[in-house]
Amino acid sequence: MVKSSEVSGFYKKPVEERLKFIQEFACLTDEEVATLRNTGGLPMGTAEKMIENVVGGLTLPMGIGVNFRINGKDVLVPMVIEEPSVVAAASNAAKMARARGGFSADFSGPVMIAQIQLVDVPDPFKASEIILSRKKDILELAAKQDPVLLQAGGGPRDMEVRLLDTKMGPMVITHLLVDTRDAMGANAVNTMAEAVAPLIEQMTGGRVYLRILSNLAVHRLARAKAIFERDVIGGEAVVDGILNASAFAEADPFRAATHNKGVMNGISSVVLATGNDTRAIEAGAHSYAARNGRYTSLTTYEKDADGNLVGSIEVPMAVGIVGGATKTHPVARIALKIMDIKSASELAQIIACVGLAQNFAALRALATEGIQRGHMGLHARNVAISAGASGELVEKIAERMVKEGKVRADRAKELLAEYAHK
Ligand code: MEV
């Protein structure tokens, strides 16, 4: 029988029925279904309200980035990630930064952009002038959409109008700049964009299509900086190695992609731990890295007069602490509590510091012994577990494989068999 994935009203079925359906469809064992059903720190009832068609949860490890000192305050940073070495590397970098007081960070403020796309205007210049001349009316109408945000001290702050030449003809793009305070603000700014669109159509005679936020959040920048003392990080050769690695990333998009991936190892793991939208942050970071027309590094490094390494980062950081999963996911709430976060601005600054720490750690490893030595120990444990090892055999087999320089599934299986016969 050919199986069909077409199900009507799947979203209406109770979780147990959905599980039954996929169990039959995919021939899952009862044990596999039980594993799916176990949603860990997120109750099934909450999971079901977060997205559609829920059948379970996937728990990733949360590790704590230690040693972080940010703007004079010590912080423990929850990081959720599947990749070994990331938490250890960030913690190690944060420890080295402490010699010079840790990280300093700031935030430009939580101003989000909403775009309104206007087409079919006979005179785009005239249309943009009209829109600008009615800025007060447009911002007032936008403000009316969110009294709660206004009460919290946020709301529309300004407006920009841009002319675009596209293959579909000229377009007039209005940006609403909205202070979203402690919210990520997607809902708030999208609602505002939708609300002012008819007014823009009416005043220009054009037609609005898209009304949606931009993830290139250039008015919502987090910045962090740290001085890594030359002798703490391994001497002049390490400083020069990192400067060369950084120059490579600045000059080459192929390298910059990997360099920034390392930055995002740190950033996305904290974004995820706090229930924020990793895709939004990633889209913002990578588009910001390409804002001058060529994709480049998100971090910069310099040598100071004493030969120390000064690292810095600037990255859009549209994170919130009040809405969505940050509020509903119990583990995300605990993550915020661990960091003692009182505002989205504080969270954005911590995340930027972790991104910088992660990048520094990666460059330091790459410019010296290479990344593999550190990675291999942890990787070897995963290989041993995948081969079927458990208990103390995991460590024994991993150690043997690393020593032999053969961290491979086939070798793990051989060693497992060897130990089984002992
Ligand atoms: C691996 O997840 C991240 C690195 O590749 C980053 C880098 O190359 O800078 C190590």
Short mmCIF file of C-alpha atoms and ligand atoms in Angstrom, two decimals:
data_model
loop_
_atom_site.label_atom_id
_atom_site.label_comp_id
_atom_site.label_asym_id
_atom_site.label_seq_id
_atom_site.Cartn_x
_atom_site.Cartn_y
_atom_site.Cartn_z
CA MET A 1 0.00 0.00 0.00
CA VAL A 2 1.31 3.45 -0.93
CA LYS A 3 1.38 5.64 2.13
CA SER A 4 -0.20 9.04 1.94
CA SER A 5 0.98 12.09 3.89
CA GLU A 6 -2.28 13.85 3.15
CA VAL A 7 -4.21 14.27 6.39
CA SER A 8 -7.08 16.60 6.86
CA GLY A 9 -7.45 18.33 10.19
CA PHE A 10 -4.16 16.94 11.55
CA TYR A 11 -3.85 20.12 13.57
CA LYS A 12 -7.18 19.39 15.28
CA LYS A 13 -6.30 15.86 16.36
CA PRO A 14 -5.11 15.23 19.91
CA VAL A 15 -1.36 14.60 20.28
CA GLU A 16 -1.96 10.89 20.95
CA GLU A 17 -3.79 10.49 17.66
CA ARG A 18 -1.08 12.33 15.77
CA LEU A 19 1.50 10.09 17.38
CA LYS A 20 -0.50 7.01 16.40
CA PHE A 21 -0.67 8.25 12.83
CA ILE A 22 3.05 8.87 12.49
CA GLN A 23 3.84 5.66 14.32
CA GLU A 24 1.95 3.72 11.68
CA PHE A 25 3.25 5.85 8.83
CA ALA A 26 6.90 5.59 9.82
CA CYS A 27 6.79 2.20 11.59
CA LEU A 28 8.03 3.73 14.83
CA THR A 29 8.51 1.43 17.78
CA ASP A 30 6.64 2.09 21.03
CA GLU A 31 9.94 3.14 22.53
CA GLU A 32 10.50 5.71 19.78
CA VAL A 33 7.04 7.12 20.33
CA ALA A 34 7.72 7.35 24.05
CA THR A 35 10.95 9.24 23.31
CA LEU A 36 9.06 11.71 21.13
CA ARG A 37 6.37 12.15 23.74
CA ASN A 38 8.95 13.14 26.32
CA THR A 39 9.17 16.89 25.81
CA GLY A 40 11.65 17.46 28.62
CA GLY A 41 11.46 20.83 30.33
CA LEU A 42 8.71 21.96 27.97
CA PRO A 43 5.29 20.55 28.92
CA MET A 44 3.45 18.99 25.97
CA GLY A 45 0.50 21.31 26.60
CA THR A 46 2.75 24.35 26.15
CA ALA A 47 4.52 22.88 23.13
CA GLU A 48 1.15 22.33 21.50
CA LYS A 49 0.32 26.01 21.85
CA MET A 50 3.64 27.14 20.40
CA ILE A 51 3.45 25.56 16.93
CA GLU A 52 1.07 23.39 14.92
CA ASN A 53 0.75 19.62 14.53
CA VAL A 54 2.94 18.92 17.57
CA VAL A 55 3.93 15.33 18.30
CA GLY A 56 6.84 15.79 20.70
CA GLY A 57 9.96 17.75 21.42
CA LEU A 58 13.66 17.67 20.73
CA THR A 59 15.84 18.50 23.67
CA LEU A 60 19.28 19.93 23.05
CA PRO A 61 21.89 20.23 25.78
CA MET A 62 22.11 23.51 27.67
CA GLY A 63 25.62 24.29 28.85
CA ILE A 64 26.70 27.24 30.93
CA GLY A 65 29.30 29.64 29.59
CA VAL A 66 31.32 30.57 32.67
CA ASN A 67 33.87 33.30 33.44
CA PHE A 68 32.00 36.08 31.65
CA ARG A 69 32.46 39.53 33.12
CA ILE A 70 30.44 42.10 31.20
CA ASN A 71 30.41 45.83 31.97
CA GLY A 72 31.84 45.01 35.38
CA LYS A 73 29.27 42.35 36.27
CA ASP A 74 29.80 38.61 36.40
CA VAL A 75 27.33 36.63 34.31
CA LEU A 76 26.64 32.94 33.79
CA VAL A 77 25.46 32.38 30.22
CA PRO A 78 23.13 29.52 29.25
CA MET A 79 23.98 28.19 25.80
CA VAL A 80 21.90 25.64 23.91
CA ILE A 81 23.76 23.90 21.11
CA GLU A 82 24.39 20.44 19.68
CA GLU A 83 28.06 21.06 18.87
CA PRO A 84 30.79 20.00 21.28
CA SER A 85 33.56 22.42 22.31
CA VAL A 86 31.54 25.61 21.84
CA VAL A 87 30.67 26.16 25.51
CA ALA A 88 34.17 25.24 26.64
CA ALA A 89 35.75 27.56 24.07
CA ALA A 90 33.56 30.53 25.02
CA SER A 91 34.26 29.97 28.71
CA ASN A 92 37.96 29.77 28.05
CA ALA A 93 37.96 32.99 26.03
CA ALA A 94 35.92 34.74 28.73
CA LYS A 95 38.50 33.64 31.29
CA MET A 96 41.32 35.16 29.24
CA ALA A 97 39.37 38.41 28.82
CA ARG A 98 39.06 38.74 32.62
CA ALA A 99 42.70 39.73 32.96
CA ARG A 100 41.68 43.12 31.54
CA GLY A 101 38.29 43.36 33.24
CA GLY A 102 36.30 41.25 30.82
CA PHE A 103 34.03 42.64 28.13
CA SER A 104 32.55 46.07 27.68
CA ALA A 105 29.34 46.23 25.71
CA ASP A 106 26.63 48.62 24.62
CA PHE A 107 23.43 48.65 22.65
CA SER A 108 22.09 51.25 20.23
CA GLY A 109 18.51 50.76 21.43
CA PRO A 110 15.69 48.44 20.37
CA VAL A 111 14.60 50.20 17.18
CA MET A 112 13.10 47.85 14.61
CA ILE A 113 12.35 48.60 10.96
CA ALA A 114 9.02 47.79 9.31
CA GLN A 115 8.92 48.03 5.52
CA ILE A 116 5.96 49.08 3.40
CA GLN A 117 6.39 48.35 -0.31
CA LEU A 118 4.58 50.76 -2.62
CA VAL A 119 4.38 50.13 -6.39
CA ASP A 120 2.48 51.48 -9.39
CA VAL A 121 3.19 55.11 -8.65
CA PRO A 122 3.56 57.25 -11.77
CA ASP A 123 6.03 59.60 -10.08
CA PRO A 124 8.03 57.84 -7.37
CA PHE A 125 9.89 61.02 -6.32
CA LYS A 126 6.63 62.86 -5.84
CA ALA A 127 5.20 59.89 -3.93
CA SER A 128 8.17 59.81 -1.59
CA GLU A 129 7.82 63.55 -0.97
CA ILE A 130 4.15 63.12 -0.16
CA ILE A 131 4.87 60.27 2.25
CA LEU A 132 7.58 62.25 3.99
CA SER A 133 5.39 65.34 4.24
CA ARG A 134 2.76 63.22 6.06
CA LYS A 135 5.24 61.64 8.45
CA LYS A 136 3.41 62.93 11.51
CA ASP A 137 0.08 61.40 10.44
CA ILE A 138 1.69 58.09 9.53
CA LEU A 139 3.57 57.80 12.80
CA GLU A 140 0.49 58.78 14.78
CA LEU A 141 -1.59 56.11 13.09
CA ALA A 142 1.18 53.56 13.72
CA ALA A 143 1.37 54.56 17.38
CA LYS A 144 -2.36 53.97 17.87
CA GLN A 145 -1.90 50.29 17.07
CA ASP A 146 -0.01 49.48 20.25
CA PRO A 147 -1.02 51.37 23.39
CA VAL A 148 0.78 48.80 25.56
CA LEU A 149 4.08 49.48 23.80
CA LEU A 150 3.50 53.22 24.14
CA GLN A 151 2.86 52.81 27.84
CA ALA A 152 6.15 50.94 28.16
CA GLY A 153 7.91 53.94 26.62
CA GLY A 154 8.22 52.52 23.11
CA GLY A 155 6.46 53.22 19.83
CA PRO A 156 7.17 54.69 16.40
CA ARG A 157 10.18 56.99 16.46
CA ASP A 158 10.85 57.99 12.89
CA MET A 159 10.32 57.19 9.25
CA GLU A 160 12.53 56.83 6.17
CA VAL A 161 11.55 56.62 2.53
CA ARG A 162 13.73 54.86 -0.05
CA LEU A 163 13.40 54.61 -3.81
CA LEU A 164 14.21 51.27 -5.37
CA ASP A 165 14.79 50.40 -9.00
CA THR A 166 13.65 46.84 -9.54
CA LYS A 167 12.96 44.56 -12.47
CA MET A 168 9.27 45.16 -11.80
CA GLY A 169 9.77 48.90 -12.01
CA PRO A 170 10.34 51.63 -9.44
CA MET A 171 9.20 51.08 -5.87
CA VAL A 172 8.83 53.45 -2.95
CA ILE A 173 9.78 51.76 0.30
CA THR A 174 8.71 53.34 3.56
CA HIS A 175 10.50 52.33 6.75
CA LEU A 176 8.78 52.80 10.06
CA LEU A 177 11.36 52.94 12.83
CA VAL A 178 9.78 51.58 15.97
CA ASP A 179 11.20 51.37 19.47
CA THR A 180 10.00 47.95 20.62
CA ARG A 181 11.48 48.16 24.14
CA ASP A 182 11.82 44.68 25.67
CA ALA A 183 9.92 42.88 22.92
CA MET A 184 11.51 41.43 19.82
CA GLY A 185 8.67 43.42 18.30
CA ALA A 186 7.81 41.47 15.15
CA ASN A 187 4.09 41.53 15.88
CA ALA A 188 4.07 45.15 16.95
CA VAL A 189 5.84 46.49 13.87
CA ASN A 190 4.03 44.21 11.41
CA THR A 191 0.70 45.40 12.79
CA MET A 192 1.80 49.01 12.41
CA ALA A 193 2.98 48.45 8.83
CA GLU A 194 -0.33 46.87 7.93
CA ALA A 195 -2.26 49.68 9.58
CA VAL A 196 -0.52 52.55 7.77
CA ALA A 197 -0.46 50.88 4.34
CA PRO A 198 -3.97 52.04 3.27
CA LEU A 199 -3.07 55.60 4.25
CA ILE A 200 0.07 55.45 2.11
CA GLU A 201 -1.95 54.06 -0.80
CA GLN A 202 -4.55 56.75 -0.38
CA MET A 203 -2.07 59.64 -0.29
CA THR A 204 -0.01 58.42 -3.25
CA GLY A 205 -2.53 56.59 -5.46
CA GLY A 206 -0.10 53.64 -5.54
CA ARG A 207 -0.53 50.08 -4.47
CA VAL A 208 1.02 48.47 -1.38
CA TYR A 209 2.06 44.84 -1.42
CA LEU A 210 4.42 43.82 1.38
CA ARG A 211 4.14 45.12 4.92
CA ILE A 212 6.69 43.36 7.08
CA LEU A 213 9.68 43.96 9.36
CA SER A 214 13.23 43.88 8.09
CA ASN A 215 15.65 41.53 9.81
CA LEU A 216 18.49 43.80 8.77
CA ALA A 217 18.07 45.60 12.08
CA VAL A 218 20.65 48.35 11.60
CA HIS A 219 19.11 50.49 14.33
CA ARG A 220 19.34 47.71 16.87
CA LEU A 221 23.05 47.10 17.14
CA ALA A 222 24.86 45.35 19.96
CA ARG A 223 28.55 46.07 20.36
CA ALA A 224 31.16 44.37 22.49
CA LYS A 225 34.85 44.79 23.03
CA ALA A 226 37.59 43.05 24.99
CA ILE A 227 41.30 43.40 25.45
CA PHE A 228 43.08 40.06 25.39
CA GLU A 229 46.44 40.47 27.08
CA ARG A 230 49.30 39.27 24.92
CA ASP A 231 50.92 37.13 27.58
CA VAL A 232 47.66 35.66 28.77
CA ILE A 233 46.70 34.42 25.31
CA GLY A 234 50.08 32.92 24.45
CA GLY A 235 52.39 35.72 23.36
CA GLU A 236 53.09 37.83 20.31
CA ALA A 237 52.87 34.96 17.82
CA VAL A 238 49.29 34.24 18.92
CA VAL A 239 48.36 37.93 18.65
CA ASP A 240 49.82 38.07 15.14
CA GLY A 241 48.18 34.79 14.18
CA ILE A 242 44.76 36.11 15.20
CA LEU A 243 45.36 39.41 13.39
CA ASN A 244 46.19 37.44 10.25
CA ALA A 245 43.14 35.21 10.65
CA SER A 246 40.98 38.28 11.06
CA ALA A 247 42.48 40.05 8.03
CA PHE A 248 41.83 36.89 6.01
CA ALA A 249 38.13 36.97 6.98
CA GLU A 250 37.86 40.69 6.28
CA ALA A 251 39.24 40.19 2.78
CA ASP A 252 37.63 36.92 1.74
CA PRO A 253 33.92 36.00 1.78
CA PHE A 254 34.78 32.27 1.75
CA ARG A 255 36.68 32.66 4.99
CA ALA A 256 34.26 35.27 6.37
CA ALA A 257 31.38 32.77 6.11
CA THR A 258 33.21 30.30 8.36
CA HIS A 259 34.56 33.02 10.64
CA ASN A 260 31.02 34.34 11.15
CA LYS A 261 29.69 30.80 11.57
CA GLY A 262 31.98 30.59 14.59
CA VAL A 263 30.63 33.92 15.86
CA MET A 264 27.10 32.55 15.43
CA ASN A 265 27.97 29.39 17.37
CA GLY A 266 28.08 31.67 20.39
CA ILE A 267 25.29 34.03 19.40
CA SER A 268 22.70 31.47 18.27
CA SER A 269 23.23 29.25 21.29
CA VAL A 270 22.25 32.05 23.68
CA VAL A 271 19.47 33.22 21.37
CA LEU A 272 18.09 29.68 21.39
CA ALA A 273 18.52 29.24 25.15
CA THR A 274 16.36 32.31 25.71
CA GLY A 275 13.62 31.21 23.31
CA ASN A 276 14.45 33.93 20.81
CA ASP A 277 14.30 33.58 17.02
CA THR A 278 17.63 32.21 15.81
CA ARG A 279 16.73 32.68 12.12
CA ALA A 280 15.94 36.35 12.64
CA ILE A 281 19.27 36.93 14.34
CA GLU A 282 21.18 34.92 11.74
CA ALA A 283 19.51 36.74 8.83
CA GLY A 284 20.31 40.06 10.50
CA ALA A 285 23.92 39.15 11.24
CA HIS A 286 24.77 37.87 7.77
CA SER A 287 23.02 40.68 5.93
CA TYR A 288 24.79 43.17 8.20
CA ALA A 289 28.08 41.50 7.32
CA ALA A 290 27.30 42.21 3.66
CA ARG A 291 25.93 45.72 4.13
CA ASN A 292 28.75 47.38 2.19
CA GLY A 293 28.23 45.22 -0.87
CA ARG A 294 30.75 42.52 0.03
CA TYR A 295 30.29 39.90 2.69
CA THR A 296 32.90 40.35 5.43
CA SER A 297 33.74 39.61 9.04
CA LEU A 298 31.45 40.62 11.93
CA THR A 299 34.43 41.08 14.25
CA THR A 300 37.59 43.18 14.06
CA TYR A 301 40.93 42.83 15.83
CA GLU A 302 43.72 45.32 16.44
CA LYS A 303 46.95 45.39 18.39
CA ASP A 304 47.21 48.08 21.07
CA ALA A 305 50.34 50.02 21.99
CA ASP A 306 51.32 47.33 24.53
CA GLY A 307 51.02 44.52 22.01
CA ASN A 308 47.71 43.22 23.37
CA LEU A 309 44.90 42.07 21.14
CA VAL A 310 41.76 44.21 21.07
CA GLY A 311 38.72 42.44 19.70
CA SER A 312 35.37 43.96 18.90
CA ILE A 313 32.06 43.03 17.36
CA GLU A 314 29.04 44.93 16.08
CA VAL A 315 25.95 42.98 15.15
CA PRO A 316 22.20 43.57 14.86
CA MET A 317 20.50 41.99 17.86
CA ALA A 318 16.71 41.90 17.68
CA VAL A 319 16.03 39.89 20.81
CA GLY A 320 13.25 40.24 23.34
CA ILE A 321 12.49 39.07 26.85
CA VAL A 322 8.75 39.54 27.10
CA GLY A 323 6.91 37.78 24.26
CA GLY A 324 6.69 34.52 22.37
CA ALA A 325 8.78 31.57 23.47
CA THR A 326 10.88 33.74 25.79
CA LYS A 327 7.77 33.94 27.93
CA THR A 328 6.10 30.58 27.30
CA HIS A 329 9.08 28.22 27.37
CA PRO A 330 9.86 27.44 31.01
CA VAL A 331 13.51 26.69 30.24
CA ALA A 332 13.92 30.01 28.40
CA ARG A 333 12.56 31.81 31.45
CA ILE A 334 15.07 30.04 33.67
CA ALA A 335 17.83 31.00 31.22
CA LEU A 336 16.89 34.67 31.60
CA LYS A 337 16.86 34.26 35.38
CA ILE A 338 20.32 32.67 35.37
CA MET A 339 21.64 35.73 33.52
CA ASP A 340 19.67 38.06 35.79
CA ILE A 341 18.33 39.82 32.71
CA LYS A 342 16.12 42.86 33.32
CA SER A 343 15.96 44.23 29.77
CA ALA A 344 16.33 43.16 26.16
CA SER A 345 19.25 45.57 25.94
CA GLU A 346 21.16 43.60 28.60
CA LEU A 347 20.48 40.36 26.77
CA ALA A 348 21.62 41.81 23.44
CA GLN A 349 24.90 42.94 25.01
CA ILE A 350 25.59 39.56 26.62
CA ILE A 351 24.94 37.82 23.30
CA ALA A 352 27.38 40.10 21.47
CA CYS A 353 30.05 39.31 24.09
CA VAL A 354 29.52 35.58 23.65
CA GLY A 355 29.80 36.00 19.86
CA LEU A 356 33.11 37.80 20.27
CA ALA A 357 34.39 35.28 22.83
CA GLN A 358 33.50 32.40 20.55
CA ASN A 359 35.21 33.97 17.58
CA PHE A 360 38.33 34.81 19.57
CA ALA A 361 38.52 31.22 20.85
CA ALA A 362 38.14 29.79 17.34
CA LEU A 363 40.76 32.10 15.83
CA ARG A 364 43.19 31.41 18.64
CA ALA A 365 42.85 27.68 18.15
CA LEU A 366 43.00 27.93 14.36
CA ALA A 367 46.02 30.21 14.35
CA THR A 368 47.94 27.92 16.71
CA GLU A 369 47.42 24.18 17.14
CA GLY A 370 44.39 23.98 14.81
CA ILE A 371 40.84 23.23 15.79
CA GLN A 372 40.95 19.45 15.61
CA ARG A 373 42.90 18.60 18.72
CA GLY A 374 40.36 20.19 21.03
CA HIS A 375 37.45 18.96 18.98
CA MET A 376 38.64 15.41 18.74
CA GLY A 377 38.28 14.48 22.40
CA LEU A 378 34.61 15.40 22.43
CA HIS A 379 33.99 14.12 18.94
CA ALA A 380 35.57 10.80 19.92
CA ARG A 381 33.10 10.41 22.77
CA ASN A 382 30.20 10.92 20.35
CA VAL A 383 31.69 8.39 17.94
CA ALA A 384 32.08 5.90 20.79
CA ILE A 385 28.46 6.40 21.89
CA SER A 386 27.21 6.02 18.29
CA ALA A 387 29.14 2.76 18.02
CA GLY A 388 27.23 1.46 21.04
CA ALA A 389 29.55 2.23 23.96
CA SER A 390 28.05 3.16 27.30
CA GLY A 391 29.20 3.86 30.83
CA GLU A 392 32.94 4.05 31.39
CA LEU A 393 33.63 2.42 28.04
CA VAL A 394 32.77 5.73 26.34
CA GLU A 395 35.76 7.46 27.87
CA LYS A 396 38.08 4.47 27.43
CA ILE A 397 37.30 4.02 23.75
CA ALA A 398 37.40 7.76 23.06
CA GLU A 399 40.81 8.06 24.70
CA ARG A 400 42.21 5.13 22.73
CA MET A 401 40.93 6.53 19.44
CA VAL A 402 42.38 9.98 20.11
CA LYS A 403 45.73 8.48 21.11
CA GLU A 404 45.83 6.40 17.97
CA GLY A 405 44.70 9.32 15.82
CA LYS A 406 41.84 7.15 14.54
CA VAL A 407 38.58 8.72 15.62
CA ARG A 408 36.32 6.67 13.40
CA ALA A 409 33.18 4.56 13.69
CA ASP A 410 34.92 1.38 12.46
CA ARG A 411 37.68 1.72 15.05
CA ALA A 412 35.15 2.42 17.79
CA LYS A 413 33.32 -0.79 16.91
CA GLU A 414 36.57 -2.79 16.94
CA LEU A 415 37.49 -1.39 20.34
CA LEU A 416 34.01 -2.07 21.64
CA ALA A 417 34.32 -5.69 20.56
CA GLU A 418 37.79 -5.88 22.13
CA TYR A 419 36.53 -4.60 25.48
CA ALA A 420 33.51 -6.89 25.30
CA HIS A 421 35.85 -9.86 25.21
CA LYS A 422 37.92 -8.73 28.17
C1 MEV B 1 33.14 25.51 13.87
O1 MEV B 1 31.83 25.29 14.31
C2 MEV B 1 33.46 26.99 13.84
C3 MEV B 1 34.82 27.35 13.23
O2 MEV B 1 34.93 26.81 11.93
C4 MEV B 1 34.89 28.86 13.19
C5 MEV B 1 36.08 29.41 12.45
O3 MEV B 1 36.61 28.74 11.53
O4 MEV B 1 36.44 30.55 12.76
C6 MEV B 1 35.94 26.79 14.05
#
